[in-house]
Every structure is written in structure tokens, then in C-alpha cells.
């Protein structure tokens, strides 16, 4: 019984699709990290602004109730900052995992591309070394195999 074999170009095409998916997932994860960093900076800016208002009002003299209101607002913003930092840490961890997956997919794809290049070189070397230079026995193999570069024409 004949053994089933995958064509190198089919496997390479699949690995490229996996790589494209991994790159897209990583890009989306990085985008979420950047958005979360922006949210954190905005929360910190609101905290600084409220703290400056509180210090100015305190220097001018404010009531105890107003001071407690400022302090409560500052505590709320500090809690928000902590939540935003926690979410940022989660997103950074997720982005790092996606980056590792993307690197693994890139390594798989490049190893297949290198394998294809080696087999291409081996076929060319074998076809040149034959005594009968007019032989075209290698041509069907060459037509079925497609190299990684897109400028190849048969």
C-alpha cells in the first residue's frame, strides 16, 4: 500500500496561516496593553489633579467636610489606579504568552522554508550531476514543489 505524504507547500501554507493568526493575536494583545496603559495614565492624571486641588483648597482653608470629600475622592482614585495596574499586568502577561506563540510559529515556518530550500538545492545538484543532461525526469517533482519565494515561475 502506498504511503500517504503531505506536500511541503501545503504544510508550509498551513504554517504561514498559523503564523499570520499568531501575529494578529499578538498585535491585538499589544493594542490592548497600550489602551490599558493610557487608561492608567489618565487615572493617575485625575489623581494628581484632584490632589493639587485639595492642596490649594487646604492652603486657602476649607471645612472638614470638604477635606473629607477630597480624601474620599483621592482614595477612590487610588483604588481605580490599583485596578488599572492589575489589569495592565494581566494584559502584559497575556501579550507575552501570545508573543511566545508567535515566535514558535515563526520558527516552525522558517524551519519548513529552510527545509524547502535545502530540498530545492539537492534537486538542482542531483539534476546537474547526471550524465544525461537532457533528462527531464526531475521536472514533475519540480512542478509539484513550490519554493517559498513568490518570484518562482515554471
GROMACS .gro file of N, CA and C in nm:
model
  462
    1UNK      N    1   0.084  -0.117   0.000
    1UNK     CA    2   0.000   0.000   0.000
    1UNK      C    3   0.089   0.124   0.000
    2UNK      N    4   0.051   0.220  -0.078
    2UNK     CA    5   0.130   0.343  -0.091
    2UNK      C    6   0.113   0.429   0.034
    3UNK      N    7   0.222   0.484   0.080
    3UNK     CA    8   0.221   0.567   0.200
    3UNK      C    9   0.174   0.708   0.164
    4UNK      N   10   0.085   0.765   0.247
    4UNK     CA   11   0.035   0.900   0.223
    4UNK      C   12   0.139   1.001   0.270
    5UNK      N   13   0.163   1.102   0.188
    5UNK     CA   14   0.259   1.206   0.223
    5UNK      C   15   0.196   1.343   0.198
    6UNK      N   16   0.223   1.436   0.290
    6UNK     CA   17   0.181   1.573   0.269
    6UNK      C   18   0.280   1.641   0.177
    7UNK      N   19   0.231   1.728   0.092
    7UNK     CA   20   0.320   1.810   0.012
    7UNK      C   21   0.379   1.920   0.098
    8UNK      N   22   0.503   1.952   0.075
    8UNK     CA   23   0.570   2.055   0.155
    8UNK      C   24   0.500   2.189   0.142
    9UNK      N   25   0.453   2.220   0.023
    9UNK     CA   26   0.388   2.350   0.004
    9UNK      C   27   0.257   2.359   0.081
   10UNK      N   28   0.184   2.250   0.094
   10UNK     CA   29   0.058   2.251   0.169
   10UNK      C   30   0.086   2.275   0.317
   11UNK      N   31   0.183   2.204   0.370
   11UNK     CA   32   0.218   2.221   0.511
   11UNK      C   33   0.272   2.362   0.536
   12UNK      N   34   0.354   2.410   0.444
   12UNK     CA   35   0.409   2.545   0.457
   12UNK      C   36   0.298   2.650   0.452
   13UNK      N   37   0.201   2.631   0.365
   13UNK     CA   38   0.089   2.724   0.357
   13UNK      C   39   0.010   2.725   0.488
   14UNK      N   40  -0.013   2.607   0.544
   14UNK     CA   41  -0.082   2.598   0.672
   14UNK      C   42  -0.003   2.668   0.782
   15UNK      N   43   0.127   2.644   0.788
   15UNK     CA   44   0.211   2.706   0.891
   15UNK      C   45   0.213   2.858   0.875
   16UNK      N   46   0.209   2.907   0.753
   16UNK     CA   47   0.203   3.052   0.732
   16UNK      C   48   0.072   3.109   0.781
   17UNK      N   49  -0.038   3.034   0.762
   17UNK     CA   50  -0.167   3.080   0.815
   17UNK      C   51  -0.164   3.085   0.967
   18UNK      N   52  -0.103   2.983   1.027
   18UNK     CA   53  -0.091   2.982   1.173
   18UNK      C   54  -0.007   3.101   1.219
   19UNK      N   55   0.102   3.128   1.147
   19UNK     CA   56   0.188   3.241   1.181
   19UNK      C   57   0.112   3.373   1.167
   20UNK      N   58   0.037   3.389   1.060
   20UNK     CA   59  -0.042   3.512   1.042
   20UNK      C   60  -0.142   3.529   1.156
   21UNK      N   61  -0.208   3.421   1.194
   21UNK     CA   62  -0.302   3.427   1.306
   21UNK      C   63  -0.233   3.465   1.436
   22UNK      N   64  -0.118   3.406   1.460
   22UNK     CA   65  -0.044   3.436   1.583
   22UNK      C   66   0.003   3.581   1.584
   23UNK      N   67   0.047   3.631   1.469
   23UNK     CA   68   0.090   3.771   1.461
   23UNK      C   69  -0.027   3.865   1.486
   24UNK      N   70  -0.143   3.832   1.432
   24UNK     CA   71  -0.262   3.916   1.453
   24UNK      C   72  -0.303   3.915   1.600
   25UNK      N   73  -0.301   3.798   1.662
   25UNK     CA   74  -0.335   3.789   1.804
   25UNK      C   75  -0.238   3.870   1.890
   26UNK      N   76  -0.111   3.863   1.856
   26UNK     CA   77  -0.011   3.939   1.932
   26UNK      C   78  -0.032   4.089   1.913
   27UNK      N   79  -0.061   4.130   1.791
   27UNK     CA   80  -0.086   4.273   1.764
   27UNK      C   81  -0.207   4.323   1.843
   28UNK      N   82  -0.312   4.241   1.848
   28UNK     CA   83  -0.431   4.279   1.925
   28UNK      C   84  -0.399   4.287   2.075
   29UNK      N   85  -0.320   4.193   2.123
   29UNK     CA   86  -0.283   4.194   2.265
   29UNK      C   87  -0.200   4.318   2.298
   30UNK      N   88  -0.108   4.354   2.212
   30UNK     CA   89  -0.026   4.474   2.233
   30UNK      C   90  -0.115   4.598   2.231
   31UNK      N   91  -0.213   4.600   2.141
   31UNK     CA   92  -0.304   4.714   2.135
   31UNK      C   93  -0.382   4.727   2.265
   32UNK      N   94  -0.428   4.614   2.320
   32UNK     CA   95  -0.500   4.619   2.448
   32UNK      C   96  -0.408   4.668   2.560
   33UNK      N   97  -0.281   4.630   2.558
   33UNK     CA   98  -0.185   4.677   2.659
   33UNK      C   99  -0.170   4.828   2.648
   34UNK      N  100  -0.155   4.879   2.526
   34UNK     CA  101  -0.139   5.024   2.506
   34UNK      C  102  -0.263   5.101   2.554
   35UNK      N  103  -0.381   5.047   2.526
   35UNK     CA  104  -0.504   5.113   2.572
   35UNK      C  105  -0.510   5.115   2.724
   36UNK      N  106  -0.471   5.004   2.786
   36UNK     CA  107  -0.473   4.997   2.932
   36UNK      C  108  -0.370   5.092   2.993
   37UNK      N  109  -0.254   5.104   2.930
   37UNK     CA  110  -0.154   5.200   2.978
   37UNK      C  111  -0.209   5.341   2.972
   38UNK      N  112  -0.284   5.371   2.864
   38UNK     CA  113  -0.345   5.504   2.851
   38UNK      C  114  -0.447   5.526   2.962
   39UNK      N  115  -0.530   5.425   2.991
   39UNK     CA  116  -0.629   5.437   3.100
   39UNK      C  117  -0.560   5.461   3.234
   40UNK      N  118  -0.450   5.391   3.256
   40UNK     CA  119  -0.376   5.408   3.381
   40UNK      C  120  -0.320   5.549   3.391
   41UNK      N  121  -0.261   5.598   3.283
   41UNK     CA  122  -0.207   5.736   3.284
   41UNK      C  123  -0.319   5.837   3.311
   42UNK      N  124  -0.437   5.816   3.252
   42UNK     CA  125  -0.549   5.908   3.274
   42UNK      C  126  -0.593   5.906   3.419
   43UNK      N  127  -0.601   5.787   3.479
   43UNK     CA  128  -0.640   5.776   3.620
   43UNK      C  129  -0.537   5.844   3.710
   44UNK      N  130  -0.409   5.825   3.678
   44UNK     CA  131  -0.304   5.892   3.757
   44UNK      C  132  -0.311   6.043   3.741
   45UNK      N  133  -0.343   6.090   3.621
   45UNK     CA  134  -0.354   6.235   3.598
   45UNK      C  135  -0.473   6.293   3.677
   46UNK      N  136  -0.585   6.219   3.680
   46UNK     CA  137  -0.700   6.266   3.758
   46UNK      C  138  -0.665   6.272   3.908
   47UNK      N  139  -0.589   6.173   3.952
   47UNK     CA  140  -0.548   6.170   4.093
   47UNK      C  141  -0.459   6.289   4.125
   48UNK      N  142  -0.360   6.316   4.039
   48UNK     CA  143  -0.271   6.431   4.061
   48UNK      C  144  -0.351   6.562   4.061
   49UNK      N  145  -0.442   6.574   3.967
   49UNK     CA  146  -0.522   6.696   3.957
   49UNK      C  147  -0.606   6.718   4.083
   50UNK      N  148  -0.674   6.612   4.128
   50UNK     CA  149  -0.756   6.625   4.248
   50UNK      C  150  -0.669   6.653   4.370
   51UNK      N  151  -0.553   6.591   4.376
   51UNK     CA  152  -0.461   6.615   4.488
   51UNK      C  153  -0.414   6.760   4.489
   52UNK      N  154  -0.383   6.816   4.371
   52UNK     CA  155  -0.342   6.957   4.363
   52UNK      C  156  -0.456   7.050   4.406
   53UNK      N  157  -0.578   7.017   4.362
   53UNK     CA  158  -0.694   7.097   4.404
   53UNK      C  159  -0.709   7.093   4.555
   54UNK      N  160  -0.693   6.976   4.611
   54UNK     CA  161  -0.705   6.958   4.755
   54UNK      C  162  -0.599   7.040   4.829
   55UNK      N  163  -0.475   7.036   4.781
   55UNK     CA  164  -0.367   7.111   4.846
   55UNK      C  165  -0.391   7.262   4.836
   56UNK      N  166  -0.439   7.310   4.721
   56UNK     CA  167  -0.469   7.454   4.708
   56UNK      C  168  -0.582   7.495   4.800
   57UNK      N  169  -0.689   7.412   4.801
   57UNK     CA  170  -0.803   7.444   4.887
   57UNK      C  171  -0.762   7.438   5.034
   58UNK      N  172  -0.677   7.345   5.067
   58UNK     CA  173  -0.630   7.330   5.205
   58UNK      C  174  -0.547   7.452   5.246
   59UNK      N  175  -0.467   7.503   5.153
   59UNK     CA  176  -0.385   7.621   5.183
   59UNK      C  177  -0.474   7.744   5.204
   60UNK      N  178  -0.585   7.750   5.131
   60UNK     CA  179  -0.676   7.863   5.145
   60UNK      C  180  -0.767   7.848   5.266
   61UNK      N  181  -0.779   7.726   5.312
   61UNK     CA  182  -0.865   7.699   5.428
   61UNK      C  183  -0.998   7.642   5.384
   62UNK      N  184  -1.023   7.517   5.417
   62UNK     CA  185  -1.150   7.452   5.382
   62UNK      C  186  -1.211   7.388   5.504
   63UNK      N  187  -1.336   7.353   5.493
   63UNK     CA  188  -1.405   7.288   5.604
   63UNK      C  189  -1.362   7.142   5.613
   64UNK      N  190  -1.390   7.083   5.726
   64UNK     CA  191  -1.355   6.942   5.747
   64UNK      C  192  -1.434   6.854   5.652
   65UNK      N  193  -1.557   6.887   5.627
   65UNK     CA  194  -1.641   6.809   5.536
   65UNK      C  195  -1.583   6.811   5.394
   66UNK      N  196  -1.537   6.928   5.350
   66UNK     CA  197  -1.476   6.938   5.217
   66UNK      C  198  -1.346   6.858   5.211
   67UNK      N  199  -1.267   6.864   5.319
   67UNK     CA  200  -1.142   6.789   5.323
   67UNK      C  201  -1.169   6.639   5.317
   68UNK      N  202  -1.273   6.595   5.388
   68UNK     CA  203  -1.309   6.453   5.384
   68UNK      C  204  -1.358   6.413   5.245
   69UNK      N  205  -1.427   6.503   5.180
   69UNK     CA  206  -1.472   6.476   5.043
   69UNK      C  207  -1.354   6.459   4.949
   70UNK      N  208  -1.256   6.547   4.961
   70UNK     CA  209  -1.135   6.535   4.879
   70UNK      C  210  -1.063   6.402   4.907
   71UNK      N  211  -1.049   6.370   5.036
   71UNK     CA  212  -0.979   6.248   5.073
   71UNK      C  213  -1.052   6.124   5.022
   72UNK      N  214  -1.183   6.126   5.030
   72UNK     CA  215  -1.261   6.013   4.979
   72UNK      C  216  -1.242   6.000   4.827
   73UNK      N  217  -1.242   6.112   4.757
   73UNK     CA  218  -1.218   6.110   4.613
   73UNK      C  219  -1.080   6.058   4.578
   74UNK      N  220  -0.981   6.101   4.658
   74UNK     CA  221  -0.845   6.052   4.635
   74UNK      C  222  -0.834   5.901   4.659
   75UNK      N  223  -0.901   5.852   4.764
   75UNK     CA  224  -0.899   5.707   4.791
   75UNK      C  225  -0.967   5.630   4.679
   76UNK      N  226  -1.076   5.683   4.627
   76UNK     CA  227  -1.143   5.616   4.516
   76UNK      C  228  -1.052   5.609   4.394
   77UNK      N  229  -0.983   5.719   4.365
   77UNK     CA  230  -0.891   5.720   4.251
   77UNK      C  231  -0.772   5.627   4.274
   78UNK      N  232  -0.725   5.617   4.399
   78UNK     CA  233  -0.617   5.523   4.427
   78UNK      C  234  -0.661   5.379   4.404
   79UNK      N  235  -0.784   5.348   4.441
   79UNK     CA  236  -0.839   5.214   4.415
   79UNK      C  237  -0.851   5.188   4.265
   80UNK      N  238  -0.896   5.290   4.193
   80UNK     CA  239  -0.906   5.276   4.047
   80UNK      C  240  -0.768   5.253   3.985
   81UNK      N  241  -0.668   5.326   4.035
   81UNK     CA  242  -0.531   5.310   3.983
   81UNK      C  243  -0.482   5.168   4.010
   82UNK      N  244  -0.510   5.115   4.128
   82UNK     CA  245  -0.468   4.979   4.160
   82UNK      C  246  -0.536   4.878   4.067
   83UNK      N  247  -0.665   4.896   4.041
   83UNK     CA  248  -0.737   4.806   3.949
   83UNK      C  249  -0.680   4.815   3.807
   84UNK      N  250  -0.651   4.938   3.764
   84UNK     CA  251  -0.595   4.956   3.630
   84UNK      C  252  -0.456   4.893   3.620
   85UNK      N  253  -0.375   4.905   3.726
   85UNK     CA  254  -0.243   4.843   3.726
   85UNK      C  255  -0.253   4.691   3.722
   86UNK      N  256  -0.349   4.637   3.796
   86UNK     CA  257  -0.369   4.492   3.797
   86UNK      C  258  -0.412   4.443   3.658
   87UNK      N  259  -0.504   4.514   3.597
   87UNK     CA  260  -0.550   4.478   3.462
   87UNK      C  261  -0.435   4.490   3.362
   88UNK      N  262  -0.353   4.594   3.377
   88UNK     CA  263  -0.238   4.611   3.289
   88UNK      C  264  -0.143   4.493   3.302
   89UNK      N  265  -0.120   4.449   3.424
   89UNK     CA  266  -0.030   4.335   3.446
   89UNK      C  267  -0.087   4.209   3.378
   90UNK      N  268  -0.218   4.187   3.390
   90UNK     CA  269  -0.282   4.073   3.323
   90UNK      C  270  -0.262   4.080   3.173
   91UNK      N  271  -0.287   4.196   3.117
   91UNK     CA  272  -0.276   4.213   2.972
   91UNK      C  273  -0.131   4.196   2.925
   92UNK      N  274  -0.036   4.242   3.005
   92UNK     CA  275   0.105   4.224   2.967
   92UNK      C  276   0.144   4.077   2.970
   93UNK      N  277   0.094   4.003   3.067
   93UNK     CA  278   0.120   3.859   3.074
   93UNK      C  279   0.060   3.788   2.953
   94UNK      N  280  -0.062   3.824   2.919
   94UNK     CA  281  -0.128   3.766   2.802
   94UNK      C  282  -0.052   3.799   2.674
   95UNK      N  283  -0.006   3.922   2.662
   95UNK     CA  284   0.069   3.962   2.543
   95UNK      C  285   0.200   3.885   2.534
   96UNK      N  286   0.264   3.861   2.646
   96UNK     CA  287   0.389   3.784   2.645
   96UNK      C  288   0.364   3.640   2.601
   97UNK      N  289   0.254   3.582   2.647
   97UNK     CA  290   0.219   3.446   2.603
   97UNK      C  291   0.194   3.442   2.452
   98UNK      N  292   0.123   3.541   2.402
   98UNK     CA  293   0.096   3.548   2.257
   98UNK      C  294   0.226   3.569   2.179
   99UNK      N  295   0.317   3.646   2.236
   99UNK     CA  296   0.445   3.668   2.171
   99UNK      C  297   0.523   3.537   2.160
  100UNK      N  298   0.521   3.458   2.266
  100UNK     CA  299   0.589   3.329   2.265
  100UNK      C  300   0.529   3.237   2.159
  101UNK      N  301   0.395   3.236   2.150
  101UNK     CA  302   0.329   3.155   2.047
  101UNK      C  303   0.367   3.201   1.907
  102UNK      N  304   0.374   3.333   1.889
  102UNK     CA  305   0.410   3.387   1.758
  102UNK      C  306   0.554   3.347   1.723
  103UNK      N  307   0.644   3.354   1.818
  103UNK     CA  308   0.783   3.316   1.792
  103UNK      C  309   0.792   3.168   1.756
  104UNK      N  310   0.717   3.084   1.827
  104UNK     CA  311   0.718   2.941   1.796
  104UNK      C  312   0.664   2.916   1.656
  105UNK      N  313   0.557   2.986   1.619
  105UNK     CA  314   0.501   2.971   1.485
  105UNK      C  315   0.600   3.021   1.379
  106UNK      N  316   0.670   3.129   1.409
  106UNK     CA  317   0.770   3.182   1.315
  106UNK      C  318   0.885   3.082   1.297
  107UNK      N  319   0.926   3.018   1.406
  107UNK     CA  320   1.033   2.919   1.397
  107UNK      C  321   0.989   2.798   1.315
  108UNK      N  322   0.864   2.752   1.336
  108UNK     CA  323   0.813   2.640   1.257
  108UNK      C  324   0.811   2.674   1.109
  109UNK      N  325   0.761   2.792   1.077
  109UNK     CA  326   0.752   2.834   0.937
  109UNK      C  327   0.890   2.846   0.874
  110UNK      N  328   0.981   2.909   0.946
  110UNK     CA  329   1.115   2.927   0.888
  110UNK      C  330   1.188   2.794   0.873
  111UNK      N  331   1.166   2.700   0.965
  111UNK     CA  332   1.232   2.569   0.950
  111UNK      C  333   1.177   2.496   0.827
  112UNK      N  334   1.047   2.509   0.801
  112UNK     CA  335   0.991   2.447   0.680
  112UNK      C  336   1.043   2.516   0.555
  113UNK      N  337   1.054   2.649   0.560
  113UNK     CA  338   1.107   2.720   0.444
  113UNK      C  339   1.252   2.678   0.417
  114UNK      N  340   1.330   2.664   0.523
  114UNK     CA  341   1.468   2.621   0.507
  114UNK      C  342   1.475   2.479   0.454
  115UNK      N  343   1.385   2.394   0.500
  115UNK     CA  344   1.379   2.256   0.451
  115UNK      C  345   1.349   2.256   0.302
  116UNK      N  346   1.256   2.342   0.261
  116UNK     CA  347   1.223   2.353   0.119
  116UNK      C  348   1.340   2.402   0.036
  117UNK      N  349   1.415   2.497   0.090
  117UNK     CA  350   1.532   2.548   0.018
  117UNK      C  351   1.638   2.439   0.004
  118UNK      N  352   1.656   2.361   0.111
  118UNK     CA  353   1.756   2.253   0.106
  118UNK      C  354   1.715   2.148   0.003
  119UNK      N  355   1.586   2.113   0.001
  119UNK     CA  356   1.543   2.011  -0.096
  119UNK      C  357   1.553   2.067  -0.239
  120UNK      N  358   1.529   2.194  -0.257
  120UNK     CA  359   1.544   2.258  -0.389
  120UNK      C  360   1.689   2.250  -0.435
  121UNK      N  361   1.780   2.283  -0.344
  121UNK     CA  362   1.922   2.276  -0.378
  121UNK      C  363   1.965   2.133  -0.409
  122UNK      N  364   1.915   2.039  -0.330
  122UNK     CA  365   1.950   1.898  -0.352
  122UNK      C  366   1.900   1.851  -0.488
  123UNK      N  367   1.780   1.890  -0.526
  123UNK     CA  368   1.727   1.851  -0.657
  123UNK      C  369   1.810   1.910  -0.769
  124UNK      N  370   1.848   2.037  -0.753
  124UNK     CA  371   1.929   2.100  -0.858
  124UNK      C  372   2.066   2.036  -0.866
  125UNK      N  373   2.124   2.004  -0.752
  125UNK     CA  374   2.254   1.941  -0.751
  125UNK      C  375   2.248   1.803  -0.816
  126UNK      N  376   2.146   1.727  -0.783
  126UNK     CA  377   2.130   1.593  -0.841
  126UNK      C  378   2.104   1.600  -0.991
  127UNK      N  379   2.029   1.698  -1.035
  127UNK     CA  380   1.999   1.706  -1.178
  127UNK      C  381   2.123   1.749  -1.257
  128UNK      N  382   2.211   1.828  -1.200
  128UNK     CA  383   2.334   1.871  -1.267
  128UNK      C  384   2.437   1.759  -1.273
  129UNK      N  385   2.436   1.674  -1.171
  129UNK     CA  386   2.536   1.569  -1.162
  129UNK      C  387   2.509   1.451  -1.253
  130UNK      N  388   2.396   1.443  -1.315
  130UNK     CA  389   2.364   1.330  -1.402
  130UNK      C  390   2.445   1.335  -1.530
  131UNK      N  391   2.471   1.216  -1.584
  131UNK     CA  392   2.545   1.209  -1.710
  131UNK      C  393   2.458   1.251  -1.827
  132UNK      N  394   2.330   1.218  -1.820
  132UNK     CA  395   2.239   1.254  -1.927
  132UNK      C  396   2.177   1.389  -1.892
  133UNK      N  397   2.235   1.495  -1.944
  133UNK     CA  398   2.189   1.630  -1.911
  133UNK      C  399   2.054   1.660  -1.973
  134UNK      N  400   2.014   1.588  -2.074
  134UNK     CA  401   1.886   1.612  -2.138
  134UNK      C  402   1.770   1.547  -2.065
  135UNK      N  403   1.797   1.475  -1.961
  135UNK     CA  404   1.691   1.406  -1.888
  135UNK      C  405   1.601   1.506  -1.817
  136UNK      N  406   1.474   1.483  -1.826
  136UNK     CA  407   1.378   1.571  -1.759
  136UNK      C  408   1.298   1.494  -1.656
  137UNK      N  409   1.354   1.387  -1.601
  137UNK     CA  410   1.285   1.307  -1.501
  137UNK      C  411   1.254   1.387  -1.375
  138UNK      N  412   1.332   1.489  -1.348
  138UNK     CA  413   1.311   1.568  -1.227
  138UNK      C  414   1.203   1.673  -1.245
  139UNK      N  415   1.161   1.701  -1.368
  139UNK     CA  416   1.067   1.809  -1.393
  139UNK      C  417   0.933   1.791  -1.321
  140UNK      N  418   0.868   1.672  -1.321
  140UNK     CA  419   0.741   1.660  -1.247
  140UNK      C  420   0.756   1.689  -1.098
  141UNK      N  421   0.869   1.654  -1.041
  141UNK     CA  422   0.891   1.683  -0.899
  141UNK      C  423   0.901   1.833  -0.878
  142UNK      N  424   0.971   1.899  -0.968
  142UNK     CA  425   0.990   2.043  -0.958
  142UNK      C  426   0.858   2.118  -0.972
  143UNK      N  427   0.771   2.070  -1.061
  143UNK     CA  428   0.643   2.137  -1.082
  143UNK      C  429   0.555   2.123  -0.958
  144UNK      N  430   0.556   2.007  -0.892
  144UNK     CA  431   0.473   1.987  -0.773
  144UNK      C  432   0.524   2.067  -0.654
  145UNK      N  433   0.654   2.083  -0.644
  145UNK     CA  434   0.712   2.155  -0.532
  145UNK      C  435   0.721   2.303  -0.564
  146UNK      N  436   0.670   2.385  -0.474
  146UNK     CA  437   0.675   2.530  -0.493
  146UNK      C  438   0.764   2.589  -0.385
  147UNK      N  439   0.867   2.661  -0.424
  147UNK     CA  440   0.955   2.720  -0.322
  147UNK      C  441   0.885   2.833  -0.248
  148UNK      N  442   0.948   2.875  -0.138
  148UNK     CA  443   0.891   2.978  -0.051
  148UNK      C  444   0.885   3.114  -0.119
  149UNK      N  445   0.977   3.140  -0.212
  149UNK     CA  446   0.977   3.272  -0.274
  149UNK      C  447   0.869   3.279  -0.381
  150UNK      N  448   0.808   3.394  -0.397
  150UNK     CA  449   0.694   3.408  -0.485
  150UNK      C  450   0.734   3.439  -0.630
  151UNK      N  451   0.862   3.464  -0.654
  151UNK     CA  452   0.901   3.501  -0.789
  151UNK      C  453   0.939   3.378  -0.874
  152UNK      N  454   0.914   3.258  -0.824
  152UNK     CA  455   0.943   3.136  -0.898
  152UNK      C  456   0.839   3.116  -1.006
  153UNK      N  457   0.882   3.081  -1.124
  153UNK     CA  458   0.791   3.051  -1.235
  153UNK      C  459   0.834   2.922  -1.298
  154UNK      N  460   0.736   2.835  -1.335
  154UNK     CA  461   0.773   2.712  -1.404
  154UNK      C  462   0.727   2.713  -1.545
   0.00000   0.00000   0.00000
